[in-house]
Every structure is written in C-alpha cells, then in structure tokens.
XYZ file of C-alpha atoms in Angstrom:
705
model
C 71.449 49.426 -17.174
C 70.841 51.709 -14.168
C 70.105 50.245 -10.781
C 66.650 51.987 -10.798
C 65.568 50.288 -14.099
C 66.814 46.969 -12.797
C 64.783 47.466 -9.642
C 61.586 48.349 -11.672
C 62.148 45.254 -13.872
C 62.204 43.071 -10.620
C 59.039 44.667 -9.405
C 57.196 44.014 -12.795
C 58.392 40.335 -12.583
C 57.333 39.905 -9.004
C 53.966 41.444 -9.734
C 53.600 39.170 -12.696
C 54.516 36.068 -10.722
C 52.245 36.989 -7.821
C 49.343 37.467 -10.266
C 50.043 34.065 -11.944
C 50.170 32.422 -8.359
C 46.950 34.009 -7.450
C 45.268 32.831 -10.586
C 46.571 29.347 -10.175
C 45.456 29.308 -6.449
C 41.999 30.597 -7.204
C 41.545 28.084 -10.112
C 42.669 25.341 -7.554
C 40.140 26.598 -4.991
C 37.374 26.908 -7.433
C 37.897 23.577 -9.127
C 39.075 21.356 -6.443
C 38.417 22.824 -3.056
C 35.192 24.968 -3.270
C 31.994 23.202 -4.135
C 29.860 26.334 -4.809
C 30.166 26.532 -8.580
C 30.046 22.695 -8.747
C 26.785 22.805 -6.967
C 25.483 25.646 -9.121
C 26.515 23.569 -12.263
C 25.037 20.356 -10.916
C 21.825 22.282 -9.848
C 21.571 23.565 -13.313
C 22.076 20.222 -15.051
C 20.259 18.018 -12.540
C 16.624 17.777 -11.034
C 15.862 16.581 -7.674
C 12.393 15.093 -7.703
C 10.461 13.816 -4.752
C 8.696 10.486 -5.265
C 5.593 10.256 -3.072
C 4.651 6.831 -1.948
C 1.313 5.187 -2.441
C -0.564 5.555 0.895
C -1.756 2.195 2.260
C -5.080 0.740 0.909
C -8.134 0.059 3.026
C -10.108 -3.077 2.732
C -13.370 -4.148 4.153
C -14.074 -7.598 5.820
C -14.703 -9.303 2.559
C -11.322 -8.091 1.042
C -12.806 -5.450 -1.148
C -10.916 -2.110 -1.598
C -12.887 0.795 -0.017
C -10.078 3.255 -0.172
C -7.279 3.297 -2.860
C -5.136 5.638 -4.785
C -5.031 7.350 -8.063
C -2.564 9.821 -9.563
C -3.042 13.565 -9.811
C -0.538 16.366 -10.200
C 0.651 19.434 -8.198
C 2.291 22.471 -9.926
C 5.356 23.162 -7.743
C 7.377 26.294 -7.730
C 10.943 27.232 -6.763
C 10.758 31.112 -6.227
C 14.376 31.739 -6.760
C 14.315 30.319 -10.257
C 11.143 32.036 -11.734
C 12.935 35.111 -12.999
C 12.380 35.647 -16.628
C 9.423 33.177 -16.846
C 6.137 34.148 -18.586
C 4.136 35.029 -15.597
C 1.113 36.236 -17.528
C 0.835 32.990 -19.740
C 0.962 31.010 -16.449
C -1.810 32.963 -14.833
C -4.020 32.619 -18.016
C -3.646 28.784 -17.728
C -4.405 28.606 -14.091
C -7.197 31.305 -14.213
C -5.632 33.604 -11.583
C -4.700 37.253 -11.788
C -1.244 38.851 -10.935
C -2.302 39.816 -7.424
C -3.055 36.001 -6.635
C 0.099 35.158 -8.402
C 2.219 37.459 -5.996
C 0.275 36.182 -3.075
C 1.145 32.653 -3.737
C 4.908 33.388 -4.332
C 5.191 35.308 -1.167
C 3.391 32.654 0.790
C 5.711 30.049 -0.721
C 8.847 32.091 0.371
C 7.509 32.756 3.847
C 6.519 29.115 4.465
C 9.212 27.301 2.662
C 12.249 29.734 1.767
C 12.934 30.974 -1.843
C 15.214 28.072 -2.826
C 12.878 25.168 -1.838
C 9.963 23.794 -3.811
C 6.553 24.609 -2.605
C 3.158 23.717 -3.945
C 1.929 26.625 -6.294
C -1.317 24.979 -7.333
C -2.355 21.670 -5.882
C -4.322 18.811 -7.259
C -4.558 20.180 -10.933
C -7.808 19.508 -12.914
C -7.482 17.551 -16.263
C -7.994 20.871 -18.231
C -5.196 22.648 -16.528
C -2.882 19.671 -16.637
C -3.511 19.423 -20.627
C -2.651 23.089 -20.905
C 0.441 22.918 -18.662
C 1.861 19.889 -20.379
C 1.898 21.735 -23.657
C 3.513 24.986 -22.122
C 5.760 23.616 -19.342
C 9.024 24.170 -21.072
C 8.202 28.006 -21.031
C 8.114 27.970 -17.139
C 11.025 25.832 -16.310
C 13.226 25.617 -14.165
C 11.083 27.513 -11.750
C 7.911 25.446 -12.093
C 7.434 21.581 -12.543
C 4.800 19.105 -12.127
C 4.870 16.697 -9.083
C 3.042 13.407 -9.085
C 0.941 12.871 -6.065
C -1.219 9.760 -5.254
C -4.587 10.805 -4.077
C -7.497 8.850 -2.726
C -10.108 7.147 -4.708
C -13.354 5.590 -3.187
C -14.811 2.756 -5.211
C -17.886 2.793 -3.157
C -18.100 6.602 -2.258
C -19.276 5.648 1.246
C -18.041 5.780 4.822
C -16.784 9.414 4.679
C -17.008 9.789 8.474
C -15.071 6.710 9.082
C -12.378 6.937 6.391
C -11.775 10.624 6.782
C -9.753 12.893 4.374
C -6.328 14.239 3.640
C -5.246 17.694 3.662
C -1.969 19.617 3.143
C 0.055 20.115 6.289
C 0.397 23.445 7.791
C 3.033 25.070 9.996
C 1.355 23.978 13.304
C 1.404 20.409 11.972
C 4.960 20.518 10.923
C 5.934 21.675 14.464
C 3.959 19.180 16.087
C 5.513 16.387 14.001
C 9.095 17.580 13.691
C 11.455 15.030 12.563
C 8.694 12.662 11.344
C 9.629 13.328 7.732
C 7.101 15.777 6.829
C 7.812 18.938 4.704
C 5.681 21.708 3.334
C 3.479 20.514 0.596
C 2.913 17.137 2.118
C -0.483 15.761 2.733
C -1.559 13.895 5.882
C -4.872 12.418 7.479
C -6.986 14.969 9.123
C -9.987 12.850 10.227
C -11.097 9.252 10.473
C -8.827 6.328 9.816
C -6.603 8.510 7.766
C -5.655 10.394 11.025
C -5.747 7.465 13.464
C -3.433 5.394 11.129
C -1.460 8.149 9.584
C 1.844 6.672 10.603
C 0.985 3.274 9.140
C -0.554 4.602 5.904
C 1.734 7.413 4.895
C 4.876 5.239 3.671
C 8.193 6.869 2.951
C 9.112 9.218 0.212
C 11.825 8.511 -2.297
C 14.157 10.838 -4.375
C 14.946 10.674 -8.164
C 17.785 12.573 -9.628
C 17.228 13.547 -13.151
C 19.387 15.165 -15.919
C 18.471 18.324 -17.646
C 19.802 19.830 -20.963
C 20.752 23.346 -21.771
C 16.903 24.234 -22.326
C 16.126 22.738 -18.944
C 14.327 19.826 -20.335
C 14.448 16.481 -18.614
C 16.679 13.996 -20.494
C 16.838 10.968 -18.251
C 18.121 9.651 -14.912
C 21.302 10.848 -13.389
C 23.951 7.966 -13.507
C 21.143 5.577 -14.473
C 19.454 6.171 -10.964
C 22.607 5.421 -9.025
C 21.704 8.091 -6.365
C 17.863 7.492 -6.394
C 15.985 6.161 -3.243
C 12.873 4.244 -3.812
C 9.671 5.329 -2.269
C 8.075 2.716 0.249
C 4.350 2.370 0.158
C 2.314 2.682 3.189
C 0.823 -0.331 4.884
C -2.603 -1.681 4.006
C -5.524 -1.899 6.449
C -8.055 -4.802 6.778
C -11.204 -3.605 8.532
C -14.261 -5.307 10.084
C -16.593 -3.114 7.972
C -18.948 -4.481 5.406
C -19.056 -1.877 2.941
C -22.467 -2.991 1.437
C -23.887 -2.725 4.817
C -22.383 0.500 5.343
C -23.718 1.914 1.952
C -27.228 0.249 2.706
C -27.321 2.111 6.044
C -26.464 5.345 4.671
C -29.265 4.957 2.074
C -31.672 4.243 4.924
C -30.714 7.246 6.791
C -31.149 9.635 3.878
C -33.065 12.759 4.856
C -32.699 11.881 8.552
C -30.527 12.938 11.511
C -29.031 10.450 13.637
C -26.651 7.444 13.496
C -26.373 3.717 13.166
C -23.720 1.581 14.771
C -23.421 -2.165 14.145
C -20.755 -4.247 15.943
C -19.715 -7.810 15.827
C -19.996 -8.673 19.619
C -17.538 -11.602 19.535
C -14.634 -9.422 18.186
C -15.619 -5.844 18.855
C -15.268 -5.219 15.146
C -17.352 -2.373 13.713
C -19.608 -3.612 10.809
C -21.131 -0.317 9.866
C -20.858 3.202 11.464
C -23.390 5.599 9.740
C -23.661 9.327 10.897
C -26.262 11.212 9.039
C -26.231 13.575 7.280
C -22.898 12.531 5.917
C -20.854 13.534 2.971
C -19.515 11.622 -0.055
C -15.745 11.241 0.563
C -14.828 11.674 -3.142
C -15.814 15.270 -2.746
C -12.752 15.832 -0.667
C -10.250 14.720 -3.217
C -9.179 16.228 -6.480
C -9.053 19.792 -7.754
C -12.410 20.837 -6.223
C -11.619 19.803 -2.770
C -11.446 23.243 -0.997
C -14.715 24.323 -2.570
C -16.508 21.275 -1.452
C -14.894 21.478 1.973
C -16.176 24.952 2.676
C -19.626 24.034 1.531
C -19.669 21.105 3.876
C -18.247 22.878 6.878
C -20.902 25.640 6.452
C -23.766 23.151 6.073
C -26.045 23.637 9.258
C -26.748 19.735 9.165
C -23.038 19.466 10.201
C -22.048 16.522 7.826
C -18.511 16.499 9.253
C -19.696 15.637 12.797
C -19.507 11.940 13.265
C -22.711 11.544 15.438
C -21.833 7.920 16.215
C -18.946 8.977 18.580
C -19.291 12.828 18.812
C -22.986 13.421 19.792
C -24.632 12.743 23.100
C -28.194 11.444 23.489
C -30.161 10.320 26.463
C -30.390 6.549 25.859
C -33.980 6.359 26.868
C -35.653 2.971 27.522
C -32.643 1.150 25.944
C -31.035 1.963 29.339
C -33.546 -0.223 31.259
C -31.835 -3.426 30.234
C -28.831 -2.425 32.322
C -30.883 -1.007 35.180
C -32.588 -4.423 35.336
C -29.296 -6.322 35.156
C -27.825 -4.286 37.963
C -30.866 -4.750 40.140
C -30.480 -8.462 39.715
C -26.880 -8.348 40.458
C -27.356 -6.277 43.575
C -29.906 -8.602 44.689
C -32.501 -5.864 45.274
C -34.809 -7.775 42.931
C -35.031 -11.085 41.210
C -36.625 -12.162 38.058
C -40.033 -12.901 39.642
C -40.088 -9.474 41.609
C -43.282 -7.593 40.581
C -44.216 -4.008 40.904
C -47.583 -2.625 40.256
C -48.214 0.285 37.799
C -51.233 2.386 37.796
C -50.190 4.528 34.916
C -47.388 6.426 36.679
C -44.676 6.156 39.276
C -45.992 8.256 42.138
C -43.179 8.001 44.594
C -41.792 11.477 44.316
C -44.576 13.918 43.991
C -45.191 14.787 40.374
C -46.153 11.525 38.666
C -43.794 10.002 36.056
C -46.156 8.456 33.598
C -46.186 4.947 32.046
C -48.160 3.795 28.984
C -48.988 0.175 30.045
C -50.603 -0.100 33.510
C -50.270 -3.566 35.216
C -48.396 -5.727 37.477
C -45.137 -6.524 36.021
C -41.969 -8.792 36.705
C -38.795 -8.171 34.970
C -39.502 -9.827 31.520
C -42.876 -8.076 31.246
C -41.423 -4.703 32.423
C -38.778 -4.870 29.661
C -41.059 -6.115 27.033
C -43.719 -3.386 27.795
C -41.092 -0.742 28.867
C -42.690 0.075 32.145
C -41.253 3.290 33.577
C -42.578 2.502 37.004
C -40.849 -0.717 37.404
C -37.470 0.673 36.576
C -37.829 3.652 38.847
C -38.598 1.061 41.712
C -35.460 -0.841 40.737
C -33.187 2.255 40.803
C -34.693 3.404 44.050
C -33.861 0.108 45.630
C -30.277 0.125 44.430
C -29.778 3.761 45.635
C -31.451 2.881 49.024
C -29.612 -0.400 49.452
C -28.484 -0.620 53.164
C -25.339 -2.044 52.117
C -24.074 1.343 51.193
C -23.277 3.936 53.978
C -25.190 6.715 52.453
C -26.710 7.997 49.137
C -23.399 9.471 47.928
C -21.672 6.108 48.134
C -24.581 4.181 46.596
C -24.976 6.590 43.552
C -21.195 6.420 43.117
C -21.291 2.604 43.122
C -24.052 2.606 40.610
C -22.035 5.024 38.433
C -19.032 2.650 38.683
C -21.232 -0.293 37.443
C -22.356 1.815 34.416
C -18.806 2.736 33.661
C -17.891 -0.975 33.681
C -20.694 -1.427 31.220
C -18.953 1.078 29.019
C -21.033 4.073 29.586
C -19.909 7.533 30.687
C -16.231 6.625 29.573
C -14.402 6.667 26.210
C -14.565 3.236 24.728
C -11.181 3.828 22.910
C -12.427 3.293 19.385
C -9.767 3.737 16.767
C -11.326 6.990 15.345
C -10.652 10.491 16.546
C -12.729 12.875 18.452
C -14.622 10.251 20.558
C -16.726 11.636 23.439
C -17.152 10.124 26.759
C -20.800 10.627 27.273
C -22.030 11.250 30.998
C -23.050 9.137 33.857
C -23.924 11.337 36.892
C -22.268 10.824 40.274
C -22.753 12.346 43.748
C -20.297 15.005 42.638
C -22.584 15.924 39.764
C -25.653 16.582 42.174
C -23.506 18.165 44.771
C -22.445 20.707 42.204
C -26.093 21.293 40.881
C -27.934 21.352 44.156
C -25.451 21.427 47.069
C -24.321 18.503 49.294
C -26.985 16.779 51.175
C -29.684 18.710 49.255
C -30.742 16.046 46.841
C -32.051 12.414 46.847
C -33.401 9.711 44.508
C -36.349 11.902 43.538
C -34.026 14.481 42.290
C -32.726 12.139 39.588
C -35.483 9.608 38.963
C -35.479 10.374 35.312
C -32.066 8.671 35.269
C -33.672 5.430 36.030
C -35.347 5.229 32.676
C -32.295 6.823 30.720
C -33.096 10.312 30.627
C -32.193 13.266 32.962
C -28.474 13.550 33.496
C -27.490 10.393 31.735
C -26.010 10.839 28.117
C -24.514 8.279 25.754
C -23.188 8.058 22.227
C -24.677 5.735 19.709
C -21.328 3.698 19.838
C -21.805 3.183 23.594
C -25.409 1.939 23.170
C -24.240 -0.610 20.412
C -21.497 -1.701 22.715
C -24.008 -2.107 25.520
C -25.855 -4.623 23.332
C -22.581 -6.355 22.722
C -21.982 -6.614 26.353
C -25.436 -8.031 26.906
C -25.107 -10.470 23.970
C -21.710 -11.750 25.383
C -23.206 -12.118 28.932
C -20.818 -9.769 30.641
C -17.904 -8.997 28.547
C -17.033 -6.781 25.474
C -13.929 -5.923 23.364
C -13.468 -2.212 22.584
C -15.170 -1.468 19.517
C -12.646 -0.868 16.546
C -12.711 -0.556 12.765
C -9.212 -2.055 11.901
C -8.577 -5.742 12.338
C -5.263 -6.164 10.997
C -2.433 -4.276 9.399
C -0.578 -5.604 6.317
C 3.182 -6.223 7.387
C 2.383 -6.256 11.042
C 1.434 -3.885 13.742
C 4.768 -2.197 14.168
C 3.426 0.532 16.379
C 1.187 -1.570 18.640
C -1.873 0.226 17.471
C -4.126 -2.768 17.719
C -3.237 -4.031 21.058
C -6.170 -2.360 22.861
C -8.500 -4.543 20.623
C -7.158 -7.781 21.994
C -8.396 -7.376 25.638
C -11.743 -8.642 26.931
C -13.309 -6.117 29.467
C -14.912 -8.120 32.174
C -15.050 -5.633 35.168
C -18.101 -7.118 36.831
C -18.634 -10.869 37.416
C -22.390 -11.372 36.645
C -24.016 -14.848 36.543
C -24.991 -15.932 33.097
C -28.553 -16.769 34.195
C -29.189 -13.006 35.151
C -28.329 -12.209 31.527
C -30.775 -14.721 30.347
C -33.449 -12.932 32.275
C -32.739 -9.659 30.398
C -32.644 -11.687 27.027
C -36.213 -13.096 27.760
C -37.511 -9.573 28.159
C -35.711 -8.272 25.060
C -36.826 -11.130 23.043
C -40.431 -10.346 24.204
C -39.998 -6.769 22.916
C -39.728 -8.183 19.359
C -42.437 -10.801 19.714
C -45.198 -9.094 21.564
C -43.833 -5.698 22.736
C -43.033 -2.374 21.283
C -40.590 -3.758 18.628
C -42.916 -6.413 17.295
C -43.199 -4.648 13.979
C -39.533 -4.817 13.413
C -39.228 -8.592 13.413
C -36.725 -10.157 11.084
C -38.126 -13.209 9.387
C -36.378 -16.413 10.494
C -34.169 -14.723 13.031
C -34.588 -14.477 16.815
C -33.734 -10.803 17.724
C -33.402 -9.401 21.291
C -34.239 -5.714 21.102
C -35.265 -2.571 23.014
C -37.122 0.423 21.754
C -36.549 3.937 23.216
C -38.364 7.089 22.856
C -36.465 10.051 24.216
C -37.886 13.314 25.168
C -35.629 16.358 24.466
C -35.597 19.982 24.090
C -33.463 22.491 21.951
C -32.699 25.942 23.609
C -35.356 25.474 26.129
C -38.027 24.561 23.484
C -39.468 21.010 23.657
C -38.902 19.052 20.431
C -40.438 16.089 18.928
C -39.123 12.854 20.569
C -35.877 11.173 19.457
C -36.467 7.548 18.254
C -33.869 5.007 19.691
C -33.645 1.201 19.126
C -30.885 -1.250 20.115
C -30.720 -5.004 19.724
C -28.405 -8.009 19.040
C -29.058 -11.150 16.937
C -29.482 -14.032 16.895
C -30.196 -14.457 20.520
C -27.914 -17.641 20.720
C -24.417 -17.240 19.180
C -24.976 -13.373 18.368
C -23.267 -12.090 15.291
C -24.416 -8.488 15.288
C -25.072 -5.826 17.985
C -26.756 -2.442 16.808
C -27.992 0.749 17.806
C -30.071 3.260 15.758
C -31.165 6.773 16.708
C -33.226 9.107 14.485
C -33.401 12.546 15.943
C -36.892 14.130 16.363
C -38.487 11.199 14.732
C -41.056 10.048 17.320
C -41.612 6.514 18.651
C -38.487 4.268 18.310
C -40.828 1.602 16.983
C -41.787 3.602 13.957
C -38.453 4.567 12.560
C -35.330 3.485 14.454
C -36.440 -0.152 14.836
C -37.413 -0.889 11.180
C -34.048 0.558 10.147
C -32.249 -1.764 12.686
C -34.376 -4.680 11.484
C -33.405 -4.183 7.886
C -29.720 -3.755 8.713
C -29.842 -6.930 10.825
C -31.255 -8.911 7.825
C -28.911 -7.516 5.376
C -25.926 -8.464 7.392
C -27.126 -11.913 8.588
C -28.657 -12.907 5.281
C -26.564 -10.826 2.934
C -29.731 -9.501 1.222
C -33.300 -8.245 1.998
C -35.569 -11.161 1.117
C -39.185 -10.897 -0.189
C -41.222 -8.393 -1.867
C -42.766 -6.939 1.329
C -39.315 -6.462 2.962
C -37.846 -4.769 -0.057
C -40.785 -2.578 -0.337
C -40.333 -1.590 3.255
C -36.713 -0.774 2.684
C -37.620 1.488 -0.034
C -40.243 3.172 2.037
C -37.637 3.816 4.748
C -35.078 5.207 2.293
C -37.784 7.652 1.027
C -38.905 8.760 4.419
C -37.998 12.323 5.205
C -37.597 12.887 9.013
C -35.385 15.882 8.842
C -36.083 18.059 11.892
C -38.166 21.123 11.214
C -35.439 23.463 12.809
C -32.719 22.067 10.490
C -35.128 22.493 7.365
C -35.411 26.070 8.486
C -31.676 26.473 9.161
C -31.116 25.044 5.610
C -33.292 27.678 4.043
C -31.641 30.548 5.875
C -28.187 29.009 4.963
C -29.076 28.736 1.202
C -30.202 32.470 1.310
C -27.201 33.678 3.017
C -24.891 31.683 0.592
C -26.403 33.594 -2.377
C -25.876 37.024 -0.825
C -22.914 39.374 -1.184
C -19.880 39.733 1.063
C -22.019 39.354 4.093
C -22.128 35.596 3.468
C -18.395 35.604 3.574
C -18.242 37.650 6.782
C -20.752 35.157 8.442
C -18.645 32.304 7.120
C -15.458 33.834 8.975
C -17.165 33.571 12.220
C -19.188 30.428 11.575
C -16.182 28.373 10.498
C -14.669 28.538 14.078
C -18.032 27.282 15.598
C -18.164 24.563 12.871
C -14.755 23.455 13.662
C -15.194 23.303 17.440
C -18.315 21.303 17.074
C -16.769 18.726 14.857
C -13.503 18.582 16.526
C -11.481 18.772 13.222
C -8.250 20.766 13.198
C -8.316 22.450 9.790
C -5.685 24.057 7.718
C -5.777 26.699 5.047
C -8.971 28.397 6.323
C -8.033 31.744 4.898
C -7.193 30.345 1.392
C -10.386 28.070 1.413
C -12.633 31.094 2.388
C -11.058 33.422 -0.002
C -11.687 30.887 -2.709
C -15.294 30.664 -1.419
C -15.472 34.457 -1.454
C -14.333 34.576 -5.097
C -16.970 31.907 -6.047
C -19.588 33.871 -4.336
C -18.717 37.016 -6.207
C -18.772 35.310 -9.378
C -22.129 33.973 -8.728
C -23.292 37.419 -7.568
C -22.074 38.903 -11.037
C -23.761 36.225 -12.909
C -27.004 36.656 -11.240
C -26.578 40.667 -11.161
C -27.798 40.569 -7.593
C -28.024 44.093 -5.596
C -29.444 42.850 -2.346
C -27.769 42.056 0.873
C -28.472 40.628 4.207
C -27.245 41.921 7.583
C -24.453 39.896 9.166
C -26.654 39.550 12.230
C -28.788 36.864 10.433
C -26.659 33.928 11.595
C -27.843 30.483 10.853
C -30.362 29.706 13.516
C -29.882 26.330 15.467
C -27.325 25.322 13.042
C -24.564 24.178 15.176
C -25.906 22.142 18.129
C -26.726 18.691 17.211
C -27.142 17.622 20.778
C -30.195 17.661 22.846
C -30.948 19.315 26.216
C -32.617 16.671 28.207
C -35.796 17.385 30.136
C -37.740 15.456 32.798
C -39.728 12.622 30.891
C -43.346 11.880 31.204
C -43.267 8.575 29.320
C -40.422 6.615 27.909
C -40.802 3.857 25.477
C-alpha cells in the first residue's frame, strides 16, 4: 500500500474518531451537564400551579362573619404556549372578538412576559365556567383555570367600611416590591381590606402536577413532595354591630349624610354609615368592573366615605365644647348668665337667636342660645392671661385639637380627613396680620364659619364628653386572630387625656345636654327608659355661592351614667336637626342598647324614617342629567374619561384598570344604543352639574339650633 493511501486511511480514522468523541461529549453535555432540555421536558410533563390562600375573615362584635370567602375562577394564559390553539372557539366562549383577544395577549406579554402566566379573563361567570370546563383540553397548555378565593358578604352591608379588592397594577407592584405580589394578584384597595392588607392576604402556595402527552393533568408530581402549602390570612374581630350597621343604612336610604356610633369606653366603632353607599357584593364576581364604573360615575358619590372624608360645620353640637372650655378657662361658671334679646349685637350686624331670655350654661345648652356662646368665646379670646389675640386664639385652637377636632384621629380606615380648626395664621392669611378680631370669626363660636369637622370627629367629641375628659382613638378592629404581628392595634390602647379638666365641669355640660332631650330641641327624640345626653344642630351652608337648605346635625351619648354609645348623625340639606338627624340617632341608640325597637309607635317611626326621602334637589337634578348622559352615544364615554379623575380625586381611591373598565363600559353603552336604535347625542360640555362636591361652603349664620 502506498504511503498516500495509508495517510488517507489515517485521516478517515481520525475524523471518524473525532466525530464519535464529539457525539459522546455532546450526549454527556445534554444528558448530564445541561439542564435546558430536562427543563423543557419537565415543563412539558409538569404543571406549576399557584394556590391562592383564603384571605382572612372579618367578624363583628358578636362573632358573626360579615366578610368571608367563596371560590371563583380566573382563566390564565401563558402566551408562549398558545400556538396552535383554537382561538376562535375560545373567543366564542368568552364573547370577545379577535381584536380584543390580541389586545389581551399583547397586554399580558408587556406586563408579565410571554413565558409567565397572566390573567386572561378574571372572575369567570358560571356560564363561562361551564363551557370552559367542557372544552379546556382544546386550549391546553396555553390556558388553564386558576382557583381564586373572592369575597362574600353574608349581610351585604358596610361597603364603605369593609372596602373591596382589585387586581394589582404595575404601580402597586413597584410600591410593594419584595412583598410577594405578582401580576394577577388581588389586593385591598379601600376600607379594612386596604388598612389590614398585610394581615388578611396570607401566603401563596405552589402545587406541582403531572401532565400526560395530551396535556391533561394526571395527578401530583412525586405525591406532592415539592408542594408548598398556602397559609390563610389572619381573621379580624371588629367592634362593629352588623345588625346596627344594616339598620343605620336602612334609616339613611334616600338621604345624604352619615352616622357614626362609638363605644366610648373602648373607642370601638359600632356603626359607620355613609349615605348613599353601595352594596359590597356588587364589587365581587364577574360583573365587578361594570358595577365599579357605574358607582364611580354616580353623582351621589357612593364611594366617598362621608364619615371620615367629608367636612361639615358642626353647628350647635360644637357649643358643648365651647361651654366646657369657658368653664375650664374660668371666664364663666355654671351660674354665669347672659341676656339674649333675640340676637348677639356685639359686632355690628346681629347674629340671631331663636329663644330670647336670660340663660345660665344649662339653659343655654338646652335651648341652644347663640348669644350665650358668642359671649363665652369672646371672653376666652379676650382673656387677659394671653398676651394678644393671636396667642389666645391659638390657645383656643390647641384646646380644640386636644378634644380631637382639626386633627386626624387615626382611625384604622384609609383616606381620613383632618377637618379644620382656625388659628391666627388662618386669619392672617385671609385678612392680613392685625386686621382681624373676634367679630371677624364670631360665627366660629356656634360651630360655623371656618370650623369644619368630620362626623367621626363629632362622635368622638361625644365620647370625650361621656368619659369626662378622655378618649381612645376610634377604630374598627379590636383584635387579630393569631396576634398583632405588625403592631397595627397599638394606637388603640392609648387614652388621650391632653387636658386635665375637673369632672364637675363635665357634669354641668351633661346637665344641659340632658335638658336638650327632656325639654329642649331634642325632646321629640327621647329614647323610652334611657337617659340620653344630646345636642341638636342646624347648619347653614351654601353650594357654589348659592344658599342651600340647612344641614341637620345631632350628637349624643347614652346612658348618661356609664355611657355605652356615643353617636353623631348628619343629614345634608334636611332642615332642623330635631326633625331628621335626632330621630335617626334616637332609633340607633335604642337598637343598640335594647337590641331591638320596642313598641308599635317606635316601630312605625322607624318605618317612616326609612321611607323619608331627603335627597337634596341638586343631587336629584344631577342624577337625572347623569341618567340622560349614560344613555347617549360616545359622548357619555368621553365625559366619563374626564369625570373618572374627578371622582377618584374626591373619594381618594387609587384605582387600577381604568382604561379596561371604561372600555367595557363603552362597549356596554354601544350595545344599549344598538338595542334602543338611538340616533341622538348630547354635547360633551353637559358635564354633570354639582355632582362631585359633597362638602358645603360655610356662610355666616343668622341662627343655629
């Protein structure tokens, strides 16, 4: 054999040997070193399922579940795995078109990458669930059903207290990075759901399941060896009386205003009614987004928790604190009298009073004499112990802050407002330094002018008076099952006693308040068999410079000795406090202390109050305009686009998915339009009049009851 042939033979052998070595090395790498194909194989044969924990339950003071869980399903998608699935069949089941399908897939990829699961259709209805269960094998492995506990409301009351859940958005995920949230999760957005989110949420678990060659689930991988269990959220036990809450919501039907009832001994909130409100059940399940938009665009603003988010002049309910401060500052005593000839004449234009006479403190509170309390505050402001009017007014304001006014009380609900107590800085800004005096703000002496409070603050004022000088910050949650790991309840163990006032001075105020119920402006709101200390208030107000019908205010505590309930009620634009707010408070007190409304006459009175329609005319008009707009064509949608920001700013809620919700709303409106075959339209300039400002511009009062 020639040397050249031998050489070629060696080359072939070498090449063959190298090829074998390369194959062996490659096989070794693929099978023993690289995990790529193992991962792909495992991914094809296994399914990683998130197990969402049950959120913590919420109970009322009697151990009744007022917020619990039920199971509903989301349809999940992994965009990288949907190739080859029957898109049209899926669209038909879900009732969407291909454009909507593409939008959802693109959104899922942008928000959560193509290889991660995203929610394709949340909170499936029973009808869609039934169809998907029959056909899901056709859409695997790109689509699967994810169990999700959602909220259930046995009493369907307390929406503004309990709050609601909503899918987290990118802003939420950034804000709560490293807290365990991922796209598709739900979190509390308002109410207790938000305030106690970290307690209620629990911890998610993971299940690993096996798939066969047709992508069907066949069982647990390794008998659940690699699974992690979901941990349920902690339960909350509240001070609420859910039957009292429901009763209050019934009494406030067709009225605008609020009720707050507190246990003065603990600070626990017994009932917190904001009216108009909403049924919390509307914001769970498959119709959630539709109801959300409807509620957000309602000009009565049901999402606004008026108990802590709306300001009102407290009116004559404020006179109790003015009298107490006058006693403490020793500018009056219980026997000091002032003569009233029908008005306070000390500052030029008279400030009228309805009950002329010569009054000491008890009679002045009982008959709500404006003149008396104008004189009291004038003495406080002109007290020679203070260097000047700036220092005396600031001292007065510090007292009011100590009583819980003009400051946030720290209730365990979001979006609380502080109210307003004027100081020297307030009037320096308005009038200029040295250019104002007592006559500038005399209306403050009777709870009007520049003083503003929330209904919660007025109820807390009653708790302070009931306790003779102390209060515990109002709160809804009393205890947390498993312990308060985050210290959320620590603020509600502190007694606030900033001012040391003798018990005897409180007794003088209590005498006058008891007189209100026995012979004064609240006598028609007596509670049979119970000694109530109360105070009516009739508050002048204006809206956009136009005087409105007076607000009706009433506050009280009961019984006088060993008080168990402190309460404040306001009915906007309802006239005298004695005619609406006081009867509502009277029924609430009876319901709580006696556990029922007793006697035919009282039951009939309750039914009369429930049927009483005190909706302010401006809101009735706004509702008519709103209803008209919502039946028009795309102009309604365009209005909604601008209106939704105003609504969010007013209520304080931080909302997600606005575009999706409004797109759904637009689609519904178009369907309604086609059904009704409408051809008319309305100019977008027809914005809902007076829809968004629930608060009242105060004006100088003539009378105040």
